[in-house]
XYZ file of C-alpha atoms in Angstrom:
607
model
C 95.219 106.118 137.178
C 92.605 103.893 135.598
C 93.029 100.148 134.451
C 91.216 100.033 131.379
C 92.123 97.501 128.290
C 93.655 99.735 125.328
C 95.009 97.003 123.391
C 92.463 97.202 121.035
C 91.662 100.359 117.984
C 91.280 102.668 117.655
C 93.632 102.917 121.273
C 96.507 100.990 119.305
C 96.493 104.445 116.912
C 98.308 106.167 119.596
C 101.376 106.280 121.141
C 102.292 105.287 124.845
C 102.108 108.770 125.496
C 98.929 109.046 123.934
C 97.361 105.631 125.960
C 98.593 107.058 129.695
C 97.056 110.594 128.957
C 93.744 108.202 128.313
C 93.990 106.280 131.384
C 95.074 109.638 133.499
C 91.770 111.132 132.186
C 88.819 108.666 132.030
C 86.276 108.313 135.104
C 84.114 104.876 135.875
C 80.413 105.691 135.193
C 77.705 103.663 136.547
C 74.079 103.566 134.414
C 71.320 101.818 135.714
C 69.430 99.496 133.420
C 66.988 101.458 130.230
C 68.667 104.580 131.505
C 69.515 106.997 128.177
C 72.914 107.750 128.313
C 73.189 110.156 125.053
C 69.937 110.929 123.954
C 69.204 112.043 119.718
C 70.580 115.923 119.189
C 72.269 115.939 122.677
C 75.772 117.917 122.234
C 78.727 115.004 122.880
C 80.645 115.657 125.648
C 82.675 112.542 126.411
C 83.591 109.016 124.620
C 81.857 106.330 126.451
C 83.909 103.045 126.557
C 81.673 99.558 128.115
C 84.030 98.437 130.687
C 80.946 96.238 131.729
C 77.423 95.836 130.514
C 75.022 96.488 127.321
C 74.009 98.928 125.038
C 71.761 99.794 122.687
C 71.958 102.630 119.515
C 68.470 103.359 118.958
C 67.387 106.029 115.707
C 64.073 107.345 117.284
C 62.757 108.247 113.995
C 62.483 104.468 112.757
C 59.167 102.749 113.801
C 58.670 99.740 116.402
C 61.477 97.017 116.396
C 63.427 98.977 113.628
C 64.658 101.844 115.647
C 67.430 99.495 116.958
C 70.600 100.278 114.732
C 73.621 98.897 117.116
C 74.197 96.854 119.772
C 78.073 97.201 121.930
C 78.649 95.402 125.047
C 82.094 95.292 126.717
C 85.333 96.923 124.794
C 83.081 98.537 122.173
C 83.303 102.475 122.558
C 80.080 105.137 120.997
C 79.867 108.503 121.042
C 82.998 110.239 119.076
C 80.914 110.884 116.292
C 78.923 112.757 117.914
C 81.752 114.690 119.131
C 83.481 115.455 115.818
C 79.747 116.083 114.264
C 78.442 118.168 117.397
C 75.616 116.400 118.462
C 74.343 112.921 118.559
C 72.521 111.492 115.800
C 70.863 108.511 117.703
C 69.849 107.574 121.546
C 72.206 105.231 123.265
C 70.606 103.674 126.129
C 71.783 100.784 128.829
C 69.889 97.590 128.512
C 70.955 96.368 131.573
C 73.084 97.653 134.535
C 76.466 98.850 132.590
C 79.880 100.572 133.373
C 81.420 102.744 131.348
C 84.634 104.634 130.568
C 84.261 108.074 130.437
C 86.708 109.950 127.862
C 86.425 113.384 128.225
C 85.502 115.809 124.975
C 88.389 118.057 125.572
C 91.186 114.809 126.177
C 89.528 113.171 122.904
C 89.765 115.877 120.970
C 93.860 116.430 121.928
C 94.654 113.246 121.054
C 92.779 113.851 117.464
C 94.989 116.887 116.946
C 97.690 114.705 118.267
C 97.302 111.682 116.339
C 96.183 111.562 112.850
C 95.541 108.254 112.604
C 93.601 107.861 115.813
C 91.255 110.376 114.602
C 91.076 109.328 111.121
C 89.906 106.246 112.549
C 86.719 107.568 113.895
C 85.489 109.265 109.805
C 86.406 106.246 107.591
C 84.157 103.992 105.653
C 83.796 99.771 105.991
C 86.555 99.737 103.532
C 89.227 101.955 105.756
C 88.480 100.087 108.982
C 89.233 97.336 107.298
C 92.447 98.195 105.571
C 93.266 99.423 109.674
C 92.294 96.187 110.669
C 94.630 94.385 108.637
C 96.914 96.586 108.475
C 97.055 95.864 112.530
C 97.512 92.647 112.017
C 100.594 92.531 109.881
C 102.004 94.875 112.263
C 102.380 92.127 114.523
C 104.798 89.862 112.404
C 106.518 90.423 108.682
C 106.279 93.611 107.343
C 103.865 94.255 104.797
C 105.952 95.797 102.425
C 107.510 93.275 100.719
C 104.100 92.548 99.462
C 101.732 95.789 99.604
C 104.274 98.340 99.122
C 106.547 97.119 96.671
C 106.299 98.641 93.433
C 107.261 97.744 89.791
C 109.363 100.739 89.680
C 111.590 99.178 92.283
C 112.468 96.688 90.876
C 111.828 96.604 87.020
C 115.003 97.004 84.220
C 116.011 99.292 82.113
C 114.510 98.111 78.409
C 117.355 96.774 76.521
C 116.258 97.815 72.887
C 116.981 96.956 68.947
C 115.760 99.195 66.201
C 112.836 98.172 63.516
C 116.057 97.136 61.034
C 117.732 94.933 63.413
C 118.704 91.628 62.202
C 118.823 88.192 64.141
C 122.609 88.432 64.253
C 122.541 91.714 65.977
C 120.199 90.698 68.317
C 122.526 88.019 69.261
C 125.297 90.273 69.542
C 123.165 92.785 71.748
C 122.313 90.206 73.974
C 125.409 88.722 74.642
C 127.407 92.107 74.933
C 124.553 92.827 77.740
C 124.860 89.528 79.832
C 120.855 89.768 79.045
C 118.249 87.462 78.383
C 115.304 89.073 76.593
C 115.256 92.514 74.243
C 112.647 94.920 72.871
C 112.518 95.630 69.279
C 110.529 98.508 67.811
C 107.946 97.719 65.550
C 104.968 99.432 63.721
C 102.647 97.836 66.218
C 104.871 99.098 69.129
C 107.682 97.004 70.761
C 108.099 93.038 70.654
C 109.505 90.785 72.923
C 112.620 88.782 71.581
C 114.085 85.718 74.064
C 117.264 84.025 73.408
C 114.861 80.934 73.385
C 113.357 82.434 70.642
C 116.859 83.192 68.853
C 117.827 80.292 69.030
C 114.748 78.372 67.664
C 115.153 80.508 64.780
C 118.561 79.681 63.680
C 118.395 76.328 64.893
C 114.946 74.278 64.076
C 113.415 77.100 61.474
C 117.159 77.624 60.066
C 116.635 81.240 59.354
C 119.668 83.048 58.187
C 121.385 85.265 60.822
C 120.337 88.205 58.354
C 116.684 88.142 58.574
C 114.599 90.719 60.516
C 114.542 90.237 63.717
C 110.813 91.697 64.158
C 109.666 88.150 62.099
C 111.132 86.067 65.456
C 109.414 88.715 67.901
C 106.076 88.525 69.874
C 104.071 92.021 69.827
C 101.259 90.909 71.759
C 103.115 91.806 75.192
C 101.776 91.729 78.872
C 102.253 95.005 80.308
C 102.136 96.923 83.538
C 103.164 100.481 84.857
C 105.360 101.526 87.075
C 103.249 102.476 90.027
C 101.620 99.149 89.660
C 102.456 96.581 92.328
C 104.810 93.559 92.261
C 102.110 91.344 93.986
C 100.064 91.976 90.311
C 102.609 91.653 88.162
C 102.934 87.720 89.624
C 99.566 87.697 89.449
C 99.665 88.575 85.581
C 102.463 86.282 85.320
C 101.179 83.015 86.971
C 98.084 83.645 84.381
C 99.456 84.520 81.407
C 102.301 81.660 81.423
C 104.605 84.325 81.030
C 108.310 84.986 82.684
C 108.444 89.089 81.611
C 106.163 91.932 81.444
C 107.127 95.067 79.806
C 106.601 98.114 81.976
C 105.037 101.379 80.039
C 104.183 104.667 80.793
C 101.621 105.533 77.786
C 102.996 103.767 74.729
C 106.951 104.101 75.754
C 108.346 100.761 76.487
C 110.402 102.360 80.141
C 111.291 99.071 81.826
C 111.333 95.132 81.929
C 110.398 92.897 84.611
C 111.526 88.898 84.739
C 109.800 86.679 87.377
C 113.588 85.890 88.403
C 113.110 89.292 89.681
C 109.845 89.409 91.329
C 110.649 86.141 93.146
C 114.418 87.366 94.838
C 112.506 90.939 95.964
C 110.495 88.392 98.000
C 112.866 86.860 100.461
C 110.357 84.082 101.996
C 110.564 80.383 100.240
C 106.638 80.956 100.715
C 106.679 82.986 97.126
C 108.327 80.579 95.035
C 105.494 78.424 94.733
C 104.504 79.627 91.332
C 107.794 79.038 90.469
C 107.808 75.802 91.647
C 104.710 75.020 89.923
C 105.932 76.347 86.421
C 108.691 74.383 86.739
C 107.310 71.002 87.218
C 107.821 68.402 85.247
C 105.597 65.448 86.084
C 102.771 64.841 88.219
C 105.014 64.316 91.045
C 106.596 67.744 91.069
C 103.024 69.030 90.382
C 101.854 67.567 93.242
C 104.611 68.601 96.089
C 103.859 72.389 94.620
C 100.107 72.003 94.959
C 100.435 70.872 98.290
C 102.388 73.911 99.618
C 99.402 76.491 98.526
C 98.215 76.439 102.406
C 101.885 77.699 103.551
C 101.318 80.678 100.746
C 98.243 81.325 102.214
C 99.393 81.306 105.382
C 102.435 83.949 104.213
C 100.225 85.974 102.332
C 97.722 86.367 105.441
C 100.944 87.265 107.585
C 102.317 90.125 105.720
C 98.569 92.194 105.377
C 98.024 91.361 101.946
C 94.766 92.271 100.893
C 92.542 89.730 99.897
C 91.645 90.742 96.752
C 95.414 90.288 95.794
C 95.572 87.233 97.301
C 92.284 85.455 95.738
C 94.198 87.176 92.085
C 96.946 85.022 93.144
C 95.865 81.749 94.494
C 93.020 81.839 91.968
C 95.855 82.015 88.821
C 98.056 79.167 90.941
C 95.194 76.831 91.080
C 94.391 77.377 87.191
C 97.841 76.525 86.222
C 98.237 73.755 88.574
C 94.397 72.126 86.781
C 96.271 73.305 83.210
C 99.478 71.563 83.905
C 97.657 68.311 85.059
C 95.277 68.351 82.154
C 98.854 69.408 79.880
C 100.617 66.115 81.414
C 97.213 63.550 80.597
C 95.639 64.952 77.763
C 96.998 64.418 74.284
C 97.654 67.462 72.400
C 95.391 66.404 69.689
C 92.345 66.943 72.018
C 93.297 70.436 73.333
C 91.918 72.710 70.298
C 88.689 71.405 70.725
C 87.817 70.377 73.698
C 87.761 73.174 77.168
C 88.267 72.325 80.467
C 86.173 74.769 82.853
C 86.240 75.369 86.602
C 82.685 76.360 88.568
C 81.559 77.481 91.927
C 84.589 79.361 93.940
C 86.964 78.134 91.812
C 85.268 79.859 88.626
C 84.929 82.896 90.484
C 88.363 83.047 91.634
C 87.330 83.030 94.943
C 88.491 79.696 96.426
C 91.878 80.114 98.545
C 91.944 77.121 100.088
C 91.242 73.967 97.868
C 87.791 72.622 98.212
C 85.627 70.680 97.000
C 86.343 70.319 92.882
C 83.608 71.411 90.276
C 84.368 70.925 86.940
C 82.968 70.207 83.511
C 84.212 69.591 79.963
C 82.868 71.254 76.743
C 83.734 69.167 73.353
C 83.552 70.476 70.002
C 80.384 68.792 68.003
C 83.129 67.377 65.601
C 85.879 65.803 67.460
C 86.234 61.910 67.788
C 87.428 60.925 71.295
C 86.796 57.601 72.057
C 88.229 57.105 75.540
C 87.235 60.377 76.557
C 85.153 59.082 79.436
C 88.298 56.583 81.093
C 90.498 60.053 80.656
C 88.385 62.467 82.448
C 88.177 59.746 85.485
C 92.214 59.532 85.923
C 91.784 63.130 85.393
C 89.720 63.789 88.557
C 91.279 60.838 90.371
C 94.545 63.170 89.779
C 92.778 66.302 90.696
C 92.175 64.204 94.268
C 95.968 63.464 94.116
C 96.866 67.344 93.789
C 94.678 68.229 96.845
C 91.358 69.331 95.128
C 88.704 67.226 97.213
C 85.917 65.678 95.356
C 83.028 67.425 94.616
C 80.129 65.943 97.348
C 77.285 66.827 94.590
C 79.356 64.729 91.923
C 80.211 67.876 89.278
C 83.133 66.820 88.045
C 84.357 65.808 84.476
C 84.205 61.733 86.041
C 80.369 62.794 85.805
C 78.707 62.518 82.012
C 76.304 65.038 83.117
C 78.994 67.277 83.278
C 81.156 66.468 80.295
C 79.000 67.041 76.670
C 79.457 68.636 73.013
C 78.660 72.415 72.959
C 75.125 71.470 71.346
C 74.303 68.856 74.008
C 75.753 71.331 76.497
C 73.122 73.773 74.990
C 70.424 71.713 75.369
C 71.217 71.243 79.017
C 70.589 74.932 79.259
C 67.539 75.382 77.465
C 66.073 72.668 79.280
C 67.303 73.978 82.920
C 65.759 77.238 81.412
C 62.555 75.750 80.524
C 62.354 73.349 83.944
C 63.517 76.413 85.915
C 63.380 74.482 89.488
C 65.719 74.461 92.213
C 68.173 72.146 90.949
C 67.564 73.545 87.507
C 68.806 76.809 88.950
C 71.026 75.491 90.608
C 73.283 74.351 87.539
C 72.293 77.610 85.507
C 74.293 79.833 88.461
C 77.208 76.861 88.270
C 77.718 77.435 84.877
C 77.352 80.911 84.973
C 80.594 81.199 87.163
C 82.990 78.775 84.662
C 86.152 80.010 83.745
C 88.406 78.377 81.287
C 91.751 76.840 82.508
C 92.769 74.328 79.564
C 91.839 73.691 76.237
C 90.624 76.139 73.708
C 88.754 79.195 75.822
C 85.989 80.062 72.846
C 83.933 77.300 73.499
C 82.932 78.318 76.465
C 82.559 82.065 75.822
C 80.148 80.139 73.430
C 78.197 78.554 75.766
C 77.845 81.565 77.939
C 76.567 84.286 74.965
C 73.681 80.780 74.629
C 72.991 81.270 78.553
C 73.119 84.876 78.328
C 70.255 85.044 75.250
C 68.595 82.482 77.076
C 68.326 84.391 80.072
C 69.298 87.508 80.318
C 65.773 89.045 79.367
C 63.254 87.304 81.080
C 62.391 88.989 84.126
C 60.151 85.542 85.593
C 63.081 83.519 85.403
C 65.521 86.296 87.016
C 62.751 86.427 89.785
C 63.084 82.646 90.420
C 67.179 83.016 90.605
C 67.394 85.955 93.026
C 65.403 84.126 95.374
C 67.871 82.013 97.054
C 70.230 85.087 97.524
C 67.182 85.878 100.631
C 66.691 82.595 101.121
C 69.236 82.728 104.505
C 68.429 84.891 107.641
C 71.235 87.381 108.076
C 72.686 86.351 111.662
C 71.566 89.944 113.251
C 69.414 89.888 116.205
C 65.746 91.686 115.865
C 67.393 94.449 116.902
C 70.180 94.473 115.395
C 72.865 93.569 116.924
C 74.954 90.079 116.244
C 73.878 86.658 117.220
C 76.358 84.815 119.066
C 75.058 80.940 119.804
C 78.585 79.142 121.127
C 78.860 76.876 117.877
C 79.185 80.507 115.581
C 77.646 81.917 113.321
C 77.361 80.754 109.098
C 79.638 83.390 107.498
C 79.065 81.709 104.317
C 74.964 81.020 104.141
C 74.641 84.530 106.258
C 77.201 86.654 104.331
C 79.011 85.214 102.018
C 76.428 83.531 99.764
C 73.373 86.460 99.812
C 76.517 88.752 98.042
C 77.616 86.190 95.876
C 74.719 84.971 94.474
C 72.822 88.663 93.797
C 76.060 90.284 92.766
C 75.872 87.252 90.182
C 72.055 87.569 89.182
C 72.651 91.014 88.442
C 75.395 90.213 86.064
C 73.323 87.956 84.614
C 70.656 90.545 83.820
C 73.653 92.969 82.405
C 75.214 90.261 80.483
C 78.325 90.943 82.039
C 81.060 87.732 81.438
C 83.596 88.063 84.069
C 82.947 85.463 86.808
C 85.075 87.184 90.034
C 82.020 89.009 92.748
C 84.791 91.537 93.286
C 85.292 92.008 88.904
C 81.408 91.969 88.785
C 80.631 94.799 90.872
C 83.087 96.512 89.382
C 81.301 96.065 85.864
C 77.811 97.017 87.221
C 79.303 100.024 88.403
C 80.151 100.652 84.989
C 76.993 99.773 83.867
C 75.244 102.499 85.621
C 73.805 99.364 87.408
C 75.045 100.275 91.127
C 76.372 102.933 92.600
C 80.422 102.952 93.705
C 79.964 103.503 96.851
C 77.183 100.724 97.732
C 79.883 98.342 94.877
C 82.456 99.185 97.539
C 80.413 98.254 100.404
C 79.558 95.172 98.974
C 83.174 94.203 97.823
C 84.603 94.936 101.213
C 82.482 93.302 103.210
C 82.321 89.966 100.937
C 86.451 90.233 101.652
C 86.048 90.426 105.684
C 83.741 87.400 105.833
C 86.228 85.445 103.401
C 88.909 86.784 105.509
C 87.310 85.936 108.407
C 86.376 82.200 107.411
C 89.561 81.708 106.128
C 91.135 82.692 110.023
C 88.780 79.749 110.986
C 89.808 77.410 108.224
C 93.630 77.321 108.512
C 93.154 77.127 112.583
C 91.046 73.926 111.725
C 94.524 72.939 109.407
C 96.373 73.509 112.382
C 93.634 71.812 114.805
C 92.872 75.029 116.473
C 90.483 77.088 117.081
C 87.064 76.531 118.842
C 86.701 72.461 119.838
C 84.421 70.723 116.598
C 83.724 73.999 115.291
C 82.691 74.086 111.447
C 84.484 75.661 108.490
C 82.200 78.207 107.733
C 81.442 78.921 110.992
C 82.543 82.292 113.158
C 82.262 82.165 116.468
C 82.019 86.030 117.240
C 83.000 85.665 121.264
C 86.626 85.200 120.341
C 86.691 88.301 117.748
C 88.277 91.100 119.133
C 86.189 94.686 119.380
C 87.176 95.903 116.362
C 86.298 92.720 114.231
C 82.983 92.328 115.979
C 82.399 96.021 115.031
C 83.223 95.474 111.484
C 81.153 92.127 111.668
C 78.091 93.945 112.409
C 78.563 96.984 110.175
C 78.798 94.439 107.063
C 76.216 92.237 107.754
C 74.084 95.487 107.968
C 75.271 96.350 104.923
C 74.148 92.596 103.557
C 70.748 93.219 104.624
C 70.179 96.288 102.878
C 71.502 94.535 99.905
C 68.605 91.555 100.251
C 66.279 94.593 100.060
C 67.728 95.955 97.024
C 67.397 93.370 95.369
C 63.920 91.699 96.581
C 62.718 95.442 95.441
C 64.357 95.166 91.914
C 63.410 91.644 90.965
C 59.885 91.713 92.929
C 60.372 88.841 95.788
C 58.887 89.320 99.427
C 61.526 89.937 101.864
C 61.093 90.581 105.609
């Protein structure tokens, strides 16, 4: 019986049955160094597992320094693809002395039939290994399915519903007989939403009579889900809408109701009650003690296998209402029709999950008279600071005049960062670009981007200039392929993160497309015929592992773990396991086709 290591996947897809048959049935192969070990359209016979050693995946039809694909040195396995497809597509070869595992065809292809999950491991895309991987990892503590399993239709209400006639009194009468708090009424438009806070204020403070329609009190423009959506969005849609219920349909048939009361009791951890918390604070004080808890969501949310598309949806609508609430509890309500408050950068993109550094800027209408504008948007950042939001090192924040302006000076600023079109000048056009609206009145911004798209959307010199900092970072792959690993890590976020980011948002830019999220954005250009689904895909879920993957190395900083001075953005790939180093590679592959997709489309020299 051999001692190899199966703790990591695909090995962890079987059973202990499954992992002794392995270890009864693998031999120790020695291969000397630049000895071929599968050569291109050799027949597979066994699944070769590095025990010790390096080495190389080599497609001999690729020219000079290309024809090196892959790199796998110890725990890394090759050659079940070329089991399950009959032959091998590329040469493997040692590049220096190696051992390796040998899994016999025959055995490998029992424990497929055996173990569906084992061999589905070996014919799924970036985007299933990663769903394994995490998947794996929640495995290992809570369950994942208070989160990613649990469905609307588990825990939504049956629709307690009034006809179009009803009257105010009768509503009253419904909802007390039911022990209820809300009620659907039928309308022309399709159902409204009636509270007993809304009852109330109309026989109270509008002194109604108790015989009036109760379809004047109700609210038809409803957020609404289905049932097979999952609870984790319906927060999501809560926390951004401001709302408490969403109405669940299936077509145009009002079928359910869901309160956040509910939502939050399905989830048993105090983790979840944060947006609760938030919603229900009352000063800047409260505000503060639930803006300082995000981390422990994240940390929760990370724990139960969440995916991190979810969880950006989540933390992204948190942080908005926590900015709205702060700007709610020091702004006068005579300022909010006409003035918008905008977040940039991560934050704008909804892709910031831990707080960072602010960016922020402030849009006035040309008309309105603020006098003290300036000493209020400097107790507004100072109270940004106090919430957790660290100050922006490159100063854009609202306590900035550069970034605070009417919507005609903040016009100018583009035209003239349009005309200048340096680095700086670029700079600012792709900061703007990502704003989203959290306070204030929303349309002056959608404004000021329709100005930035006419501006720039059609001239191909100036889209030139702004793709060129997406290749402006090497992509941390040896000439050959294979990952770099110097002991301080490698930059996730100038290497992968930023090179996806940044052309994902130039070619939104060119498509005039207004949603600010990467993951939203690919989605569009999909839509637009601009990119195909599966390369979108590709993109999405490898911008999601090297979030996921910074974010590991983030909250072990919060915790003072991890590697000993090691930086935030930085990976240090000798402490992934197999699996993630696997992935690792695969996606920053996948980031350098990218670069040459788009140095081909918008003309810029790429090597």
């Amino acid at each position: 019986m051999v001692d190899v290591d199966l703790s990591q996947p695909p090995f962890t897809f079987l059973d202990e049955a499954g992992r002794e048959r392995v270890r009864g049935g693998v031999d120790l192969a020695y291969f000397d160094r630049d000895e071929i070990i599968l050569e291109t359209g050799q027949p597979g016979e066994y699944v070769f597992l590095i025990h010790k050693g390096e080495v190389a995946e080599l497609d001999t039809t690729r020219p000079g320094a290309r024809e090196r694909i892959g790199h796998y040195t110890a725990g890394d396995l090759f050659g079940a693809i070329s089991i399950l497809n009959g032959k091998s597509r590329y040469r493997f070869q040692a590049e220096q002395e190696s051992l390796c595992y040998l899994l016999p065809k025959a055995l490998f292809l029992d424990l497929c039939d055996d173990h569906p999950a084992f061999a589905e491991f070996f014919r799924q895309t970036l985007a299933h290994k990663t769903r394994l991987l995490t998947e794996q990892r929640a495995a290992g503590g809570v369950t994942m399915a208070g989160f990613m399993l649990a469905r609307v239709d588990e825990c939504m209400r049956a629709p307690l519903c009034v006809g179009p006639r009803a009257t105010i009194a009768e509503a009253v009468t419904t909802l007390h007989d039911s022990h209820a708090d809300s009620l659907l009424v039928e309308g022309d438009r399709g159902p409204g939403m009636i509270t007993k806070t809304d009852l109330l204020n109309a026989l109270v403070l509008e002194g109604l009579p108790q015989d009036s329609p109760v379809q004047s009190v109700a609210h038809f423009a409803l957020v609404t889900v289905t049932p097979d959506q999952y609870l984790f969005q319906v927060l999501v849609l809560m926390t951004r809408h401001q709302v408490e219920r969403v109405v669940v349909t299936e077509g145009q048939a009002a079928v359910g109701v869901v309160e956040l009361t509910d939502v939050l009791s399905y989830f048993s951890s105090r983790s979840y009650v944060v947006s609760l918390q938030v919603e229900q604070a009352d000063s800047l004080a409260a505000l503060t003690a639930a803006s300082r808890r995000t981390p422990e969501l994240v940390r929760a949310l990370m724990a139960q296998g969440v995916k991190l598309r979810f969880a950006m949806g989540l933390l992204a609508a948190l942080n908005g209402r926590i900015i709205n609430k702060a700007w709610g509890f020091l702004i006068e309500a005579r300022y909010h029709r006409d003035s918008c408050l905008m977040v940039m950068g991560s934050e704008g993109r909804g892709e910031q999950i831990l707080k960072t550094d602010q960016d922020n800027g402030l849009i006035l209408d040309d008309a309105l008279d603020w006098p003290d504008c300036a000493e209020q948007m400097q107790r507004l950042t100072e109270t940004l600071i106090e919430l957790g939001y660290p100050p922006c090192p490159g100063n854009i924040m609202v306590s900035n005049p550069d970034w605070v302006g009417t919507e005609s000076q903040w016009q100018r600023r583009i035209a003239r960062w349009v005309e200048q079109r340096d680095g700086d000048s670029l700079m600012k056009l792709a900061i703007v670009l990502d704003a989203h609206a959290v306070a204030g009145n929303p349309s002056l911004l959608e404004r000021l981007r329709e100005t930035l798209f006419r501006l720039c959307a059609g001239d191909q010199l100036l889209l030139s200039y702004f793709a060129r900092p997406a290749l402006h970072f090497s992509t941390p792959l040896t000439l050959f392929g294979s990952l770099k690993k110097p002991q301080h890590g490698i930059d996730i976020k100038k290497g992968g993160i930023f090179p996806i980011v940044h052309g994902v948002r130039v070619m939104a830019l060119e498509r005039r497309i207004a949603v600010t999220s990467t993951l939203d954005r690919l989605d569009a250009l999909v839509a637009d015929g601009r990119l195909e689904a599966r390369v979108a895909e590709d993109l999405g879920e490898a911008l999601s592992l090297f979030t996921e993957l910074r974010l590991k190395q983030q909250l072990a900083r919060l915790d003072g773990e991890g590697t000993q001075g090691a930086e935030p953005d930085r990976v240090v790939v000798q402490e992934l396991s197999s699996l993630e180093r696997d992935l690792l590679r695969e996606a920053l592959h996948i980031v350098k086709d990218f670069k040459q997709r788009l140095s081909h489309h918008f003309h810029l020299e790429y090597a």
